[in-house]
PDB file of C-alpha atoms in Angstrom:
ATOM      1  CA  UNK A   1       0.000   0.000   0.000  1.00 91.00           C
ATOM      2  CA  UNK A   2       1.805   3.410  -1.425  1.00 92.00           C
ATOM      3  CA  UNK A   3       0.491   6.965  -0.056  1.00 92.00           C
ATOM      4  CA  UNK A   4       0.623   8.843  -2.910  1.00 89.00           C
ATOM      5  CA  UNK A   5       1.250  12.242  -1.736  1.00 86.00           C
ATOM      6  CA  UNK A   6       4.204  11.419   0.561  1.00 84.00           C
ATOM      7  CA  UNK A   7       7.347  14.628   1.431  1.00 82.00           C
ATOM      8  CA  UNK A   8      10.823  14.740  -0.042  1.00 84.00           C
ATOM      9  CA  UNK A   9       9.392  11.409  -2.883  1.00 89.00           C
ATOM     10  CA  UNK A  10       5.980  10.876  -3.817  1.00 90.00           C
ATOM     11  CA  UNK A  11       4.499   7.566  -3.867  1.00 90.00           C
ATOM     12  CA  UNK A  12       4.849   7.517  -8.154  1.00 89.00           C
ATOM     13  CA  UNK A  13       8.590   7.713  -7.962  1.00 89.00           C
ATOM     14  CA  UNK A  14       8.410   5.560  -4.770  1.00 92.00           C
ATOM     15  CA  UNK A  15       6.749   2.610  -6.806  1.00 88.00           C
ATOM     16  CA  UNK A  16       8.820   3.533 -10.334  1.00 86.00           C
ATOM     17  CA  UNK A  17      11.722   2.186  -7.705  1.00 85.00           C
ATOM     18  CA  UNK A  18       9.736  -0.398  -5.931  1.00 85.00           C
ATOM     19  CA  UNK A  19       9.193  -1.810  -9.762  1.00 78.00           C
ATOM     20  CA  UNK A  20      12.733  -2.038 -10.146  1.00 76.00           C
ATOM     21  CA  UNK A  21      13.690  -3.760  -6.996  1.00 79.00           C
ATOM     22  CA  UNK A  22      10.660  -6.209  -7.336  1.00 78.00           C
ATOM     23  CA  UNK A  23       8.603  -6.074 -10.267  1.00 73.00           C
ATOM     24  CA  UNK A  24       6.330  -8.777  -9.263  1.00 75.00           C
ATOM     25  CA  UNK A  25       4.799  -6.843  -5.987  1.00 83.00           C
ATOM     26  CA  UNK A  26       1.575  -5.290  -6.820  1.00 86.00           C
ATOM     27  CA  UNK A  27       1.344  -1.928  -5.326  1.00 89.00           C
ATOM     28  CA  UNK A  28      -1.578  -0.123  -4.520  1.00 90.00           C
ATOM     29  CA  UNK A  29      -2.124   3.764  -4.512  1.00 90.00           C
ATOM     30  CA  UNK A  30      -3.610   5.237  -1.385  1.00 91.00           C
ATOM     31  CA  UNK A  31      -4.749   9.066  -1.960  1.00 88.00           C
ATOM     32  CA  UNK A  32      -7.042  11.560  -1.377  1.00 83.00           C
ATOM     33  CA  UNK A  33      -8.082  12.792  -4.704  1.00 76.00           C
ATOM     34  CA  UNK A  34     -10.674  11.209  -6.613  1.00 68.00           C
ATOM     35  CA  UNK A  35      -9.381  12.488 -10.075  1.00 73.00           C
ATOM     36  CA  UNK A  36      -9.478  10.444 -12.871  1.00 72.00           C
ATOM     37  CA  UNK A  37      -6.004  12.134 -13.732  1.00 75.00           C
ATOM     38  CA  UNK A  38      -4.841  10.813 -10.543  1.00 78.00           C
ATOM     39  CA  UNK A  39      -5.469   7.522 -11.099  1.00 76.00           C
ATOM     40  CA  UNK A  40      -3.683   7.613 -14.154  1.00 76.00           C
ATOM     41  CA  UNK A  41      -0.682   9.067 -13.178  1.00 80.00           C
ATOM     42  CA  UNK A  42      -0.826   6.055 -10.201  1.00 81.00           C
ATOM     43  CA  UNK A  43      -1.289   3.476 -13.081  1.00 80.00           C
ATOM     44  CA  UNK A  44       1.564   5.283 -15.174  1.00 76.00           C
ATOM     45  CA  UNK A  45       3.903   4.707 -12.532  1.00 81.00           C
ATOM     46  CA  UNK A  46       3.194   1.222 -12.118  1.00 83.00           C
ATOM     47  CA  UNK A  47       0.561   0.644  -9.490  1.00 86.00           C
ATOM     48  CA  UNK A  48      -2.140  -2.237  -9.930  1.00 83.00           C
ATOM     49  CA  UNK A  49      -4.808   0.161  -8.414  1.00 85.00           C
ATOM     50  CA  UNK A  50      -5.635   3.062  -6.300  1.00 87.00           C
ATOM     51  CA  UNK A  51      -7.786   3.645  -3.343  1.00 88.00           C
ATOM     52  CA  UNK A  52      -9.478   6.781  -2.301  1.00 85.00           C
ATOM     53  CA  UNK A  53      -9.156   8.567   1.170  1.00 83.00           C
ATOM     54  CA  UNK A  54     -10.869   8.176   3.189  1.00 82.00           C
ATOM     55  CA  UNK A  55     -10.137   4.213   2.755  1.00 82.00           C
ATOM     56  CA  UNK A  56     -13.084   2.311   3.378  1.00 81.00           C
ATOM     57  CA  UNK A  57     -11.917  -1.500   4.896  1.00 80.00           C
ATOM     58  CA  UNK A  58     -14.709  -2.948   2.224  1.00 76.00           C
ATOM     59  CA  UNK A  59     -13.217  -1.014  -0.657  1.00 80.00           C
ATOM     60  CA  UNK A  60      -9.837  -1.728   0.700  1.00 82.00           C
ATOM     61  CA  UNK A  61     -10.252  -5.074   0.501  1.00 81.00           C
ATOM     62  CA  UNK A  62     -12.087  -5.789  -2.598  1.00 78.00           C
ATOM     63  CA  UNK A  63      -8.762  -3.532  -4.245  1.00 79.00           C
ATOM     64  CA  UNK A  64      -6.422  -6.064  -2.583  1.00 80.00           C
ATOM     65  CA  UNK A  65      -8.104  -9.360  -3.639  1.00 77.00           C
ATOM     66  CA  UNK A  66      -8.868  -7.945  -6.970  1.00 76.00           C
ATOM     67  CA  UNK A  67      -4.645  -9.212  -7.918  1.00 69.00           C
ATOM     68  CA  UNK A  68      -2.950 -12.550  -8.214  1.00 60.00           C
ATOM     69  CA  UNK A  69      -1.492 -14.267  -5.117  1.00 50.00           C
ATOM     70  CA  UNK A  70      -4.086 -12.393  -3.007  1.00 43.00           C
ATOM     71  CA  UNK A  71      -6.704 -14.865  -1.064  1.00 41.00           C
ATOM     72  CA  UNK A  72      -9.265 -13.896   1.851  1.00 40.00           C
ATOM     73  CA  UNK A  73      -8.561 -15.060   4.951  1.00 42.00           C
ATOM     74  CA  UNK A  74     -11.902 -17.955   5.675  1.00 43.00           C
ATOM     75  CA  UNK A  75     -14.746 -16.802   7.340  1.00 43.00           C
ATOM     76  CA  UNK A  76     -14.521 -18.488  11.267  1.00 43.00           C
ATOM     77  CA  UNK A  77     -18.345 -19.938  12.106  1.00 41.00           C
ATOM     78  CA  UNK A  78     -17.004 -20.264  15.627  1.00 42.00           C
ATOM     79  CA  UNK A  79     -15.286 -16.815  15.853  1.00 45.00           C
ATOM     80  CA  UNK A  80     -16.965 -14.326  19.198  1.00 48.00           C
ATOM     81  CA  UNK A  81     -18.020 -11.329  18.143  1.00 50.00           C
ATOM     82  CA  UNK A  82     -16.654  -8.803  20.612  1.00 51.00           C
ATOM     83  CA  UNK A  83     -18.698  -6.103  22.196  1.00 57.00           C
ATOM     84  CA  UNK A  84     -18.843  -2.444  19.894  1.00 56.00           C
ATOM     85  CA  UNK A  85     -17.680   0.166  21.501  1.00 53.00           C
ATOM     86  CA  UNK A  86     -21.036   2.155  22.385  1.00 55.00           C
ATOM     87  CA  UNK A  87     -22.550   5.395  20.223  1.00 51.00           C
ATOM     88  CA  UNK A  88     -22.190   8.333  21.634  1.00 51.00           C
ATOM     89  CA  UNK A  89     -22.269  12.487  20.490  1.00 54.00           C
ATOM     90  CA  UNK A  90     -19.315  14.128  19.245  1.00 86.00           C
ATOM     91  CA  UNK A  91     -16.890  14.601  16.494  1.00 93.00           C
ATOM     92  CA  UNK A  92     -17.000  11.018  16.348  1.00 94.00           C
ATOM     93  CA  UNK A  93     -19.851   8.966  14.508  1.00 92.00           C
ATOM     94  CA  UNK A  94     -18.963   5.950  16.697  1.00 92.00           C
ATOM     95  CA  UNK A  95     -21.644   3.636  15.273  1.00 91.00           C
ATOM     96  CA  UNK A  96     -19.725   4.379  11.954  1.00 90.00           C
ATOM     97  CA  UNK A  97     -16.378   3.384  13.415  1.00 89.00           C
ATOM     98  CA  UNK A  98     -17.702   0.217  14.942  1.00 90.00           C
ATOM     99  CA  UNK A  99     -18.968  -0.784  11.608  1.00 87.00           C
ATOM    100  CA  UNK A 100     -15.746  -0.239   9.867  1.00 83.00           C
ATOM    101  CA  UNK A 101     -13.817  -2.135  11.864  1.00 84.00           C
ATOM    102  CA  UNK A 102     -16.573  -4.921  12.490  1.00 85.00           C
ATOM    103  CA  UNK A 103     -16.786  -4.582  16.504  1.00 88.00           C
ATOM    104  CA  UNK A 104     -13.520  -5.108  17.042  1.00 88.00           C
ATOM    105  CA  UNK A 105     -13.056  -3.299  20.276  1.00 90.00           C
ATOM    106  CA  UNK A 106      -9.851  -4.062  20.998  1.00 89.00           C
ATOM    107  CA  UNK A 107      -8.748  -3.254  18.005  1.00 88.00           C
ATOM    108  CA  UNK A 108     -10.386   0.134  17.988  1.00 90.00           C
ATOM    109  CA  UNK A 109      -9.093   1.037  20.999  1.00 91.00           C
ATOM    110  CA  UNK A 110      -5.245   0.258  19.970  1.00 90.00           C
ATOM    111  CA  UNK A 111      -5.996   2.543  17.149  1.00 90.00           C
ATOM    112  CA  UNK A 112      -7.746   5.615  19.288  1.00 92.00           C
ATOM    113  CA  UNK A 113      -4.420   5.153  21.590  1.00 91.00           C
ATOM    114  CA  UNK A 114      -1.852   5.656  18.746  1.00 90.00           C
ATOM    115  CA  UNK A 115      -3.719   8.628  17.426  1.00 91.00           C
ATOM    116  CA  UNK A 116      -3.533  10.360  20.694  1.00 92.00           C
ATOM    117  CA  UNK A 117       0.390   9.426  20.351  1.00 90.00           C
ATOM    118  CA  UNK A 118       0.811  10.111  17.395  1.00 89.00           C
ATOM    119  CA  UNK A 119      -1.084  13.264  17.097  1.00 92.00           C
ATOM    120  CA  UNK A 120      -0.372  14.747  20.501  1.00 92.00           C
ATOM    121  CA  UNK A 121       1.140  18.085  19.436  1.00 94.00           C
ATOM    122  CA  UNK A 122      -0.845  18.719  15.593  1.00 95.00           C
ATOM    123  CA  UNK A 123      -3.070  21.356  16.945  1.00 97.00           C
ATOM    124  CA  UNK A 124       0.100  23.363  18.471  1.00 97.00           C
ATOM    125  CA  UNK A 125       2.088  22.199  15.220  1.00 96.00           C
ATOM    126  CA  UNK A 126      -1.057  23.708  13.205  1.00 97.00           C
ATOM    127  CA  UNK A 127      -1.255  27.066  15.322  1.00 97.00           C
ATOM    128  CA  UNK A 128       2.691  27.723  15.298  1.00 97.00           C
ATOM    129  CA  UNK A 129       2.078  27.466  11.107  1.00 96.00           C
ATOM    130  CA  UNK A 130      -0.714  29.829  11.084  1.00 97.00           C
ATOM    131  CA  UNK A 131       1.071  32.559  13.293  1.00 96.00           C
ATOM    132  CA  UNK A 132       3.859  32.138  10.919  1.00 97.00           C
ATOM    133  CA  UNK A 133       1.902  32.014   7.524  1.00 96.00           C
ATOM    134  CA  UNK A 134       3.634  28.741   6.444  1.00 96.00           C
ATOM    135  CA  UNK A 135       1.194  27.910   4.522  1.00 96.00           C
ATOM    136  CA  UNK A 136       3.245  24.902   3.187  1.00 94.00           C
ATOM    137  CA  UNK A 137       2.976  23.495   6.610  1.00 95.00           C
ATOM    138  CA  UNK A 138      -0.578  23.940   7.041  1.00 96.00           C
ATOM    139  CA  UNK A 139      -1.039  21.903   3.611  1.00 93.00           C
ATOM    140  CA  UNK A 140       0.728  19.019   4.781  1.00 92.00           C
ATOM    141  CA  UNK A 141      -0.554  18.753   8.276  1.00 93.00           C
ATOM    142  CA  UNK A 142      -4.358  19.219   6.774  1.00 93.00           C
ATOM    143  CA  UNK A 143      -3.509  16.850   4.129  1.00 88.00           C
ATOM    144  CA  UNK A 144      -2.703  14.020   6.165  1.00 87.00           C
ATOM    145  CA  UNK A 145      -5.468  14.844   8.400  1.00 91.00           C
ATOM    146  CA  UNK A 146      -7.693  14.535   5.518  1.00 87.00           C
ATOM    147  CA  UNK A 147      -6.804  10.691   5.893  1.00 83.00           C
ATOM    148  CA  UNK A 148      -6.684  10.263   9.322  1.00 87.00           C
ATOM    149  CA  UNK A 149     -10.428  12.318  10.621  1.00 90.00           C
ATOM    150  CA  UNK A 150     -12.130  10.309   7.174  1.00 87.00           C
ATOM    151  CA  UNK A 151     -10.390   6.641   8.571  1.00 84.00           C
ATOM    152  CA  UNK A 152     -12.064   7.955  12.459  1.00 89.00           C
ATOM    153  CA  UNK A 153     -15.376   8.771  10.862  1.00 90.00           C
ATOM    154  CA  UNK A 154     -15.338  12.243  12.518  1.00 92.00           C
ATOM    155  CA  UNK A 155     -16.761  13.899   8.922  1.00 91.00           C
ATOM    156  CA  UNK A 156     -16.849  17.481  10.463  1.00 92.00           C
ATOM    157  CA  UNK A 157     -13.041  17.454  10.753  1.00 94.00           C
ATOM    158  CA  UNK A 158     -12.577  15.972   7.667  1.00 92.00           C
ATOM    159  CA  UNK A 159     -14.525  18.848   6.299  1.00 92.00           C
ATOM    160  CA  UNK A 160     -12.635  21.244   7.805  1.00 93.00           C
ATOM    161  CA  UNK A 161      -9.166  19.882   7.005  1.00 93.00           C
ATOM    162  CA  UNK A 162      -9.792  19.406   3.515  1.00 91.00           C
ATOM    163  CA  UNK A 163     -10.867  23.351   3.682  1.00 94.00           C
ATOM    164  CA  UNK A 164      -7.574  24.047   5.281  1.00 95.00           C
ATOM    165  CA  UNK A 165      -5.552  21.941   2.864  1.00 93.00           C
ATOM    166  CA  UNK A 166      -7.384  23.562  -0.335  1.00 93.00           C
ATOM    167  CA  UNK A 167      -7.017  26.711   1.008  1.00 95.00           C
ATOM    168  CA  UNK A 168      -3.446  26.505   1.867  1.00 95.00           C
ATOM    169  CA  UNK A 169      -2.659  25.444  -1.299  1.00 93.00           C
ATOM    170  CA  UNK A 170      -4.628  28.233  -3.170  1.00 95.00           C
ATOM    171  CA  UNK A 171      -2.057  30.153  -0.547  1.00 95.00           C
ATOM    172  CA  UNK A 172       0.444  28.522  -2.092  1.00 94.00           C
ATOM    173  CA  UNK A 173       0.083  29.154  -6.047  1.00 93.00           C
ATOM    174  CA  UNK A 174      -1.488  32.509  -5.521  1.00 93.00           C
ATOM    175  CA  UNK A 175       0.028  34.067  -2.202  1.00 93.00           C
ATOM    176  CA  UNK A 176      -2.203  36.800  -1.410  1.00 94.00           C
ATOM    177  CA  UNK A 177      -2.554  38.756   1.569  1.00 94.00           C
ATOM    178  CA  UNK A 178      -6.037  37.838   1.802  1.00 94.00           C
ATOM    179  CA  UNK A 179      -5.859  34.120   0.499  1.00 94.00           C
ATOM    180  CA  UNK A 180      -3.037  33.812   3.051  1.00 96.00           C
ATOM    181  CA  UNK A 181      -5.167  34.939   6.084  1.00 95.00           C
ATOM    182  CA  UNK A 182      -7.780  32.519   4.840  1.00 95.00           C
ATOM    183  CA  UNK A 183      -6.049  29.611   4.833  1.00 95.00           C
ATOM    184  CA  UNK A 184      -4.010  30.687   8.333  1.00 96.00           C
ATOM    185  CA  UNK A 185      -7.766  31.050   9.534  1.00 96.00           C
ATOM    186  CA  UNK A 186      -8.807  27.490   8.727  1.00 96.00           C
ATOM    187  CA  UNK A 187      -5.489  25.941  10.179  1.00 97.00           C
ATOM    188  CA  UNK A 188      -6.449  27.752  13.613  1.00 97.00           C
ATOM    189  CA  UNK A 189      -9.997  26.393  13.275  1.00 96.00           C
ATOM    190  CA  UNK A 190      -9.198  22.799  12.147  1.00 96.00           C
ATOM    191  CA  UNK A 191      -6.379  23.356  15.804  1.00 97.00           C
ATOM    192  CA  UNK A 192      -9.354  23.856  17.777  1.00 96.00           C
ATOM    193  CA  UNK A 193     -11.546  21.143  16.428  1.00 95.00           C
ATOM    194  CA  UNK A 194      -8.361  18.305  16.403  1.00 96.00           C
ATOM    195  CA  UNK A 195      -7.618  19.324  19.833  1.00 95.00           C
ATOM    196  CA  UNK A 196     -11.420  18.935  20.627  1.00 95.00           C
ATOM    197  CA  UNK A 197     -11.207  15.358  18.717  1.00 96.00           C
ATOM    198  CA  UNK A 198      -8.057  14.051  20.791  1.00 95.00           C
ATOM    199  CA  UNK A 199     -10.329  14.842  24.133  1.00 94.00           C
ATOM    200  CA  UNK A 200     -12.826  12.877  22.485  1.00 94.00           C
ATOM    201  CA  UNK A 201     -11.032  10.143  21.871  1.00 94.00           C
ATOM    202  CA  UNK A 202      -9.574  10.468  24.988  1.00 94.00           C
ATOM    203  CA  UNK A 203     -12.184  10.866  27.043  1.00 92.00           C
ATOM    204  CA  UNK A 204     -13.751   7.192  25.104  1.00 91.00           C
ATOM    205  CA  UNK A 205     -10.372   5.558  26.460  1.00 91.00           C
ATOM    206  CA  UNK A 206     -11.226   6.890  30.206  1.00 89.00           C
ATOM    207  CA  UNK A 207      -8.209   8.596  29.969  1.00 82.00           C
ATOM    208  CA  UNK A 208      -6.947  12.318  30.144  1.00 76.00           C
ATOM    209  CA  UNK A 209      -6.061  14.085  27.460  1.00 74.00           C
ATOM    210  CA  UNK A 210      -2.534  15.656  29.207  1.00 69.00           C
ATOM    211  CA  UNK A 211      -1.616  12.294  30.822  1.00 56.00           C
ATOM    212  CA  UNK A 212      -1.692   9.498  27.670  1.00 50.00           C
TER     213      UNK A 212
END
């Protein structure tokens, strides 16, 4: 699985290498634009297929066992199925979640715990880019938010990430005063609502925020 839109190389010249190394391993494309364009380019550097963010696990799948040498794991008759993790209000549409990942809490959980690790310092990262109208910053941190809030089911900060990633990179091709100020606007708004996310997520885990 290749992101596409990776720093420093992209996932095209990533797999153009990958092909040379092993030309037998199927790679698929993971991105966040639905372009038809896109997915050419992916095919053009040698990917099987491509997968749109945010990655839905049925759509995931079906990509993967679509190519040779790929087989589903068999069905268990005898297999538990765990306890979801209950609904609740918030950023998160947990019902959503819990459907993704079929009920499996545990899993779930594991995943909530390395977003809070991993993710600990984006809203401060996000605020010292707006005070300092890096707008190149704000792109990439709202870009790979884009992927991470659509994977969580928490739409409303999807929404507002890929505002601050389009923005930004209007910013970026056409760096206005006032396109600037937009896009430094929606990188302290998407702050506030990731900060409010990691509580949530947080809070789900019975844990605080300041202590995980």
């Amino acid at each position: 699985l290749m992101d596409v839109q990776m720093p420093v190389m992209d996932g095209h010249e990533a797999t153009r290498r990958l092909r040379e190394l092993a030309p037998g391993l199927p790679v698929i494309g993971l991105t966040a634009h639905a372009l038809e364009t896109e997915r050419e380019k992916s095919l053009a550097a040698g990917m099987v297929d491509q997968v749109t963010k945010p990655i839905r696990r049925d759509e995931l799948v079906a990509a993967i066992l679509r190519h040779p040498g790929r087989r589903a794991a068999p069905e268990t008759a005898a297999a538990s199925v765990p306890e979801p993790l209950p609904a609740s209000s918030g950023l998160v549409d947990w019902a959503e979640l819990n459907k993704r990942f079929k009920n499996r809490t545990a899993f779930i959980e594991d995943l909530l715990q390395t977003v809070l690790d991993s993710h600990r310092d984006t809203p401060e990262k996000l605020r010292e880019a707006a005070r300092g109208k890096n707008v190149a910053a704000v792109a990439f941190l709202a870009h790979g938010l884009k992927g991470l809030t659509g994977n969580l089911a928490a739409s409303s900060v999807y929404a507002l990430a890929q505002d601050a990633d389009t923005a930004a990179r209007e910013a970026e091709r056409e760096p206005t005063p006032e396109i600037t100020r937009l896009a430094c606007d929606r990188a302290e708004e998407l702050a506030s609502r990731m900060q409010a996310l990691l509580r949530e997520l947080a809070q789900r885990l019975g844990r605080d925020l300041d202590s995980t």
